[in-house]
Amino acid sequence: MKKQRFCRSLTQKFTYWRHYILGRSEHFLAKKILSNSLLFLFKNPHDSKHPKRATVSRSMAKSVNTHGGVHAVVLGWIYKKRSSVLFAIAIVSLTGVLGHKLYNQPQLQTGTRAPQTFKAPYASSIEDKKQTEAQRKAVSKSSVTVLMIDTQTTEKIKQSLQKILAQGNELRNTAGSFPFFDISVLSLNTQQYLRACSDLEWQAILLALENSSKQKLGLLPKSKTNLPQQQAVQEEFRKNHTSQYLPLFPLSKHSTIPEKNSPSPNIDSVNVMSPWSSGAVQSVEVPQTNSFKQAVAELNTYRMSTSVENLSSLLEQISQVRQAYSQAKAQLLDLESNNPETVYKEPVILDLSDDDWAKTHTEISQIADRILTQGIPEGLPPEILQNAVNRHVQTVVPNDAEALANKLLLAVLQPNLKKDQAKTQQQAEQAEKGVSPVMVSVKRGEVIVQKGQKITAWQFDVLEHYQLIRRENNWQALGRLAVLVTGAIGIFIWVEKRIKYPLRQRDRLLVLLLALSTPGAIAMGIIHTSWSAVGLLLGSFYGPTLGTTVVGLLLLTIPTSLEISKIVLIAGTAGGILASCTAQRLRSREELALLGVAVAATQGSVYLILSLLMGAAFGGSWYIVFQEAGVFALSGLAWSIVALGISPYLEKLFDLVTPIRLAELANPNRPLLKKLATQTPGTFQHTLFVATLAEAAAKKIGCNVELVRAGTLYHDIGKMHDPLGFIENQMGGPNKHETEIQDPWKSAKIIKRHVSEGLVMARKHLLPTAIQAFIPEHQGTMLIAYFYHQAQQQAQADPSVKVDEADFRYDGPIPQSRETGIVMLADACEAALRSLKDVTPEQALTTLNNILRARWQDNQLVDSGLTRDEMSQIAEIFVEVWQQSNHKRIAYPKLKTSNEKIIK
């Protein structure tokens, strides 16, 4: 309650100071003239039909005449031509804002010939803009390009690296684990040799191992035997030992075995039989290398330290390892044939131990991550990248794997840095700002340009500095723009005449101010202008048709004189049209807030889609387009919030009613309605039933239902000045008009006062004019028949008594709109409908038609706009509502109560 009283007090003070500023004080003639001018300009065109308003206007005009005939003539002309004056103001203001660049344009331009010789009137230092701009461009071009990591390229490089490493893992899995045996028995080099040596070398190792075994057992003769005896020994050894290890190269009958005393482990070669020779099998001599000798020695050492079964198991394991190694080498050949650029062209990866490969695998990934994190720029010389890779590899990768690691990294690494457009531009701009302006000293009397000489850009700047440029308005372009603006305003007027609710002068002024906000913001350099706010406010105040018209006309006129992107223009218009078409359908501030979000999404989406269609989002600046779309969406939301914030103030200042404000006024918790329900409960119940009837009729014939509901709730608030003077509040008690007053003239005055007192209360509580209109117009100039007949009876009894019908008629005005006309009919029919008992709907309809016909014949609905057909529909709707509120109920049986039942 305290908050409401504070707001009411603040509003009243604002109204007082507004009237005071407009010149309510008679001590200041100028303020009086201004106030009267505004009153004439923004006066409702229907005021001439209202007797009281016309009286006020005449008295005001008379007051003005006393101050001077000139002022009276001026104000009278303004009053008569108020529409034309506002039309001219609209043309001038819109042309001025749209064509602001056409004013004060220089007559002399670069490239034109000087009409005279111009000299410097005084010495000065002038900036050479061309040289300054050239230096700034040079600094901007020479500024260092800011690079950024290209995440997509980096990810592709990492994927390629992992793919190659996975191929290496697959090759090593085929070759098997390495080392495959205990390195304390067989050294790493020996195991590597045993896997990779040729089959002939492996056969020679087995023969050498066989000979060593035979010599130890003493199976060989001291001297060389004949061939048959050698063959017998070889067959026996092959049968007992070597058949399982030499499946591909069986010992032939021509193989020679050294004698027992011959030092077979130390000879330089071993003779084995070659199966590839044509005809007879020939003996092939296998050279004994250091690796061969070391392998034989280590195997002999192991043979002497272990059992025959362990040696056989080792030899079988070596045979299996050799087969796996051969398969891995075959895969290498296939990989090279399918992809000549593969890094696995040599079996180096197969010769690394498992530990070395695991370390190499890990370090290669880490080296790639470090190099890619630092970034590889475009145009980097290959030797620099190779040196960087070598330095990383030498410190962490095993020696045997350095070559492979270098080759692998250089195969996948490529430039992953790209230009950071935003930071590069920002750095260039900062560099440009750091360039000092190039100043040129001009002496007094120095010739700037000779007569007839073409004016250069530098000379134009000097003339501009000394204000020697002849400036004038481009009247021709302004005239063309004024014609365009006039055509746009003409279209607006044409649309205005076809909407349901005619605009007042103050409404046209508000439309003009809102329309000026958009080009005004663009003229000030604000491209994210008030499209959404204009559409939301106009759509909420005057409907979608008018709002869409204004936004569409702005779309057509703004590009003709203001520089603005087409994408921005279309996206802003889309948001404004959406707000215009939707705002009046909403019934709460929350819904309007959601509309602001929808407008923001529309503006951002349209901006982004148009940018994609025009190709602006392709290339290096795509992220800037997305950023601009986001900013444009946020600007639409911001302007919607601004519109929501100023909407209540505009409603108060321009006396507007919106669906949301009407819903707020119809809230029964409003102080005035709560007071009406408390002090005059009968009137309040009457008001609710009248509101039900009027709302149903308004919905049927397409009137403003919210306005009818709110206006009906306040139409009888004046009865609170004397509640017992109205029969619905007497609650069956004595009628004061019959017991106390007993004077029809006084009684009629009391009844009529509920209209004047209601207007006083409405103004005190700052109700809109549209709501206040229901208070006098629902009664019109109807006759207070009951007391008028009483007065006639008294006049018949006493001929000296004169009865004037005007004393028993309301002061009016009669209904000026369909909405107030509906409420008049509902108010007249409410008492009749309540009094109807046990009648048919046809009888009720006949009664209501008689009441409505009486109002029509009394000329109470002449200015309302209601037709006879609509009145017939209204009567039918009233009967339907009456039937719904007076439906029959079930007759419950009466219960007979006996004494026995009572006792029980």
Short mmCIF file of C-alpha atoms in Angstrom, two decimals, residues 15-214:
data_model
loop_
_atom_site.label_atom_id
_atom_site.label_comp_id
_atom_site.label_asym_id
_atom_site.label_seq_id
_atom_site.Cartn_x
_atom_site.Cartn_y
_atom_site.Cartn_z
CA THR A 15 1.30 15.58 -13.97
CA TYR A 16 1.26 18.84 -12.02
CA TRP A 17 4.71 19.90 -13.20
CA ARG A 18 3.88 18.88 -16.76
CA HIS A 19 0.85 21.15 -16.71
CA TYR A 20 2.90 23.84 -15.04
CA ILE A 21 5.63 23.69 -17.69
CA LEU A 22 3.05 23.79 -20.45
CA GLY A 23 1.90 27.08 -19.08
CA ARG A 24 -1.03 26.58 -16.74
CA SER A 25 -0.03 29.72 -14.93
CA GLU A 26 -1.77 32.77 -16.35
CA HIS A 27 1.19 34.97 -15.41
CA PHE A 28 3.23 33.79 -18.39
CA LEU A 29 1.64 34.52 -21.73
CA ALA A 30 4.21 32.58 -23.78
CA LYS A 31 3.67 29.41 -21.78
CA LYS A 32 -0.06 29.87 -22.14
CA ILE A 33 0.26 30.11 -25.91
CA LEU A 34 2.45 26.99 -26.02
CA SER A 35 0.01 25.02 -23.89
CA ASN A 36 -2.97 26.04 -25.97
CA SER A 37 -1.10 25.26 -29.19
CA LEU A 38 -0.31 21.74 -28.01
CA LEU A 39 -3.90 21.30 -26.92
CA PHE A 40 -5.15 22.33 -30.34
CA LEU A 41 -2.61 20.18 -32.14
CA PHE A 42 -3.28 16.99 -30.22
CA LYS A 43 -6.97 17.45 -29.58
CA ASN A 44 -9.19 14.48 -30.35
CA PRO A 45 -11.01 15.05 -33.67
CA HIS A 46 -14.22 13.87 -32.03
CA ASP A 47 -14.18 16.67 -29.46
CA SER A 48 -16.66 18.68 -31.49
CA LYS A 49 -19.26 16.04 -30.79
CA HIS A 50 -18.81 16.35 -27.03
CA PRO A 51 -20.66 19.36 -25.61
CA LYS A 52 -18.43 19.74 -22.55
CA ARG A 53 -15.22 19.45 -24.54
CA ALA A 54 -16.52 21.95 -27.08
CA THR A 55 -17.37 24.31 -24.21
CA VAL A 56 -13.87 23.99 -22.81
CA SER A 57 -12.39 24.70 -26.22
CA ARG A 58 -14.55 27.78 -26.72
CA SER A 59 -13.69 29.11 -23.27
CA MET A 60 -10.00 28.54 -23.93
CA ALA A 61 -10.22 30.29 -27.30
CA LYS A 62 -12.01 33.18 -25.61
CA SER A 63 -9.25 33.38 -23.02
CA VAL A 64 -6.66 33.51 -25.75
CA ASN A 65 -8.53 36.29 -27.54
CA THR A 66 -8.17 38.48 -24.49
CA HIS A 67 -4.38 38.33 -24.83
CA GLY A 68 -4.31 39.55 -28.38
CA GLY A 69 -5.91 39.16 -31.74
CA VAL A 70 -2.71 37.96 -33.36
CA HIS A 71 -2.35 35.05 -31.00
CA ALA A 72 -5.99 34.15 -31.47
CA VAL A 73 -5.61 34.14 -35.24
CA VAL A 74 -2.42 32.05 -35.07
CA LEU A 75 -3.86 29.52 -32.65
CA GLY A 76 -7.11 29.36 -34.58
CA TRP A 77 -5.23 28.65 -37.79
CA ILE A 78 -3.11 26.00 -36.03
CA TYR A 79 -6.25 24.39 -34.66
CA LYS A 80 -7.92 24.27 -38.05
CA LYS A 81 -4.78 23.07 -39.82
CA ARG A 82 -3.39 20.86 -37.03
CA SER A 83 -3.28 17.79 -39.26
CA SER A 84 -1.50 19.71 -42.00
CA VAL A 85 0.95 21.20 -39.50
CA LEU A 86 1.83 17.77 -38.15
CA PHE A 87 2.13 16.45 -41.71
CA ALA A 88 4.60 19.23 -42.52
CA ILE A 89 6.54 18.58 -39.31
CA ALA A 90 6.80 14.90 -40.25
CA ILE A 91 8.13 15.70 -43.74
CA VAL A 92 10.68 18.22 -42.48
CA SER A 93 11.92 16.09 -39.58
CA LEU A 94 12.22 12.85 -41.56
CA THR A 95 13.88 14.62 -44.48
CA GLY A 96 16.26 16.36 -42.11
CA VAL A 97 17.32 13.16 -40.37
CA LEU A 98 17.53 11.02 -43.50
CA GLY A 99 19.37 13.71 -45.46
CA HIS A 100 21.71 15.00 -42.77
CA LYS A 101 24.69 14.53 -45.10
CA LEU A 102 23.12 16.82 -47.70
CA TYR A 103 23.46 19.87 -45.49
CA ASN A 104 26.49 22.14 -45.51
CA GLN A 105 28.19 20.35 -48.38
CA PRO A 106 31.35 21.95 -49.80
CA GLN A 107 30.94 23.65 -53.16
CA LEU A 108 34.61 23.20 -54.03
CA GLN A 109 35.65 19.61 -54.52
CA THR A 110 38.86 17.79 -55.29
CA GLY A 111 39.47 17.93 -59.03
CA THR A 112 37.45 21.09 -59.66
CA ARG A 113 39.15 24.30 -60.82
CA ALA A 114 39.68 27.07 -58.31
CA PRO A 115 37.47 30.13 -59.08
CA GLN A 116 40.14 32.42 -57.61
CA THR A 117 43.59 32.41 -56.09
CA PHE A 118 43.48 31.37 -52.43
CA LYS A 119 46.18 32.41 -49.96
CA ALA A 120 46.75 31.38 -46.38
CA PRO A 121 45.29 34.06 -44.08
CA TYR A 122 47.66 33.10 -41.26
CA ALA A 123 50.51 30.74 -40.51
CA SER A 124 49.50 27.29 -39.36
CA SER A 125 50.60 23.69 -39.17
CA ILE A 126 48.28 21.36 -41.13
CA GLU A 127 48.19 17.61 -41.20
CA ASP A 128 48.96 16.00 -44.53
CA LYS A 129 46.33 13.28 -44.36
CA LYS A 130 47.58 11.54 -47.50
CA GLN A 131 51.14 11.21 -46.23
CA THR A 132 49.92 10.21 -42.80
CA GLU A 133 47.69 7.56 -44.29
CA ALA A 134 50.55 6.30 -46.49
CA GLN A 135 52.88 5.96 -43.51
CA ARG A 136 50.21 4.20 -41.52
CA LYS A 137 49.54 1.77 -44.35
CA ALA A 138 53.27 1.09 -44.65
CA VAL A 139 53.51 0.41 -40.92
CA SER A 140 50.42 -1.75 -41.08
CA LYS A 141 51.85 -3.85 -43.93
CA SER A 142 55.21 -4.20 -42.23
CA SER A 143 53.73 -5.24 -38.92
CA VAL A 144 54.42 -8.81 -37.90
CA THR A 145 51.71 -11.27 -38.78
CA VAL A 146 50.21 -12.93 -35.71
CA LEU A 147 49.97 -16.68 -36.16
CA MET A 148 47.74 -19.17 -34.46
CA ILE A 149 47.65 -22.95 -34.28
CA ASP A 150 45.41 -24.53 -36.89
CA THR A 151 43.72 -27.19 -34.79
CA GLN A 152 42.37 -29.09 -37.78
CA THR A 153 45.77 -29.41 -39.46
CA THR A 154 47.41 -30.35 -36.16
CA GLU A 155 44.85 -33.06 -35.56
CA LYS A 156 45.39 -34.46 -39.06
CA ILE A 157 49.17 -34.59 -38.49
CA LYS A 158 48.70 -36.44 -35.22
CA GLN A 159 46.33 -38.91 -36.85
CA SER A 160 48.83 -39.57 -39.67
CA LEU A 161 51.60 -40.12 -37.13
CA GLN A 162 49.52 -42.57 -35.13
CA LYS A 163 48.62 -44.42 -38.32
CA ILE A 164 52.29 -44.86 -39.28
CA LEU A 165 53.22 -45.96 -35.76
CA ALA A 166 50.36 -48.45 -35.85
CA GLN A 167 51.82 -49.90 -39.08
CA GLY A 168 55.16 -50.29 -37.29
CA ASN A 169 53.48 -52.09 -34.41
CA GLU A 170 51.78 -54.42 -36.85
CA LEU A 171 55.11 -55.28 -38.55
CA ARG A 172 56.80 -55.94 -35.23
CA ASN A 173 53.88 -58.11 -34.07
CA THR A 174 54.36 -60.23 -37.20
CA ALA A 175 58.11 -60.55 -36.60
CA GLY A 176 57.56 -61.53 -33.00
CA SER A 177 59.20 -60.46 -29.78
CA PHE A 178 62.84 -59.43 -29.87
CA PRO A 179 65.12 -60.53 -28.25
CA PHE A 180 63.51 -63.92 -28.38
CA PHE A 181 65.98 -65.62 -26.00
CA ASP A 182 68.06 -64.83 -22.98
CA ILE A 183 70.74 -62.35 -24.03
CA SER A 184 73.14 -63.85 -21.49
CA VAL A 185 73.15 -67.02 -23.62
CA LEU A 186 72.72 -65.49 -27.06
CA SER A 187 73.81 -61.90 -27.40
CA LEU A 188 71.50 -59.29 -29.00
CA ASN A 189 73.70 -59.17 -32.11
CA THR A 190 73.68 -62.94 -32.41
CA GLN A 191 69.91 -63.14 -32.08
CA GLN A 192 69.56 -60.38 -34.66
CA TYR A 193 71.91 -62.30 -37.00
CA LEU A 194 70.13 -65.61 -36.48
CA ARG A 195 66.77 -64.00 -37.44
CA ALA A 196 68.03 -62.21 -40.52
CA CYS A 197 70.72 -64.50 -41.95
CA SER A 198 70.09 -66.41 -45.14
CA ASP A 199 68.96 -69.99 -45.20
CA LEU A 200 72.39 -71.12 -46.47
CA GLU A 201 74.03 -69.41 -43.54
CA TRP A 202 71.58 -71.03 -41.16
CA GLN A 203 72.33 -74.44 -42.75
CA ALA A 204 76.01 -73.80 -42.39
CA ILE A 205 75.56 -72.93 -38.70
CA LEU A 206 73.71 -76.18 -38.16
CA LEU A 207 76.44 -78.16 -39.95
CA ALA A 208 79.11 -76.40 -37.96
CA LEU A 209 77.21 -77.21 -34.81
CA GLU A 210 76.86 -80.85 -36.03
CA ASN A 211 80.55 -81.18 -36.77
CA SER A 212 81.42 -79.81 -33.34
CA SER A 213 79.12 -82.33 -31.78
CA LYS A 214 80.60 -85.22 -33.81
#
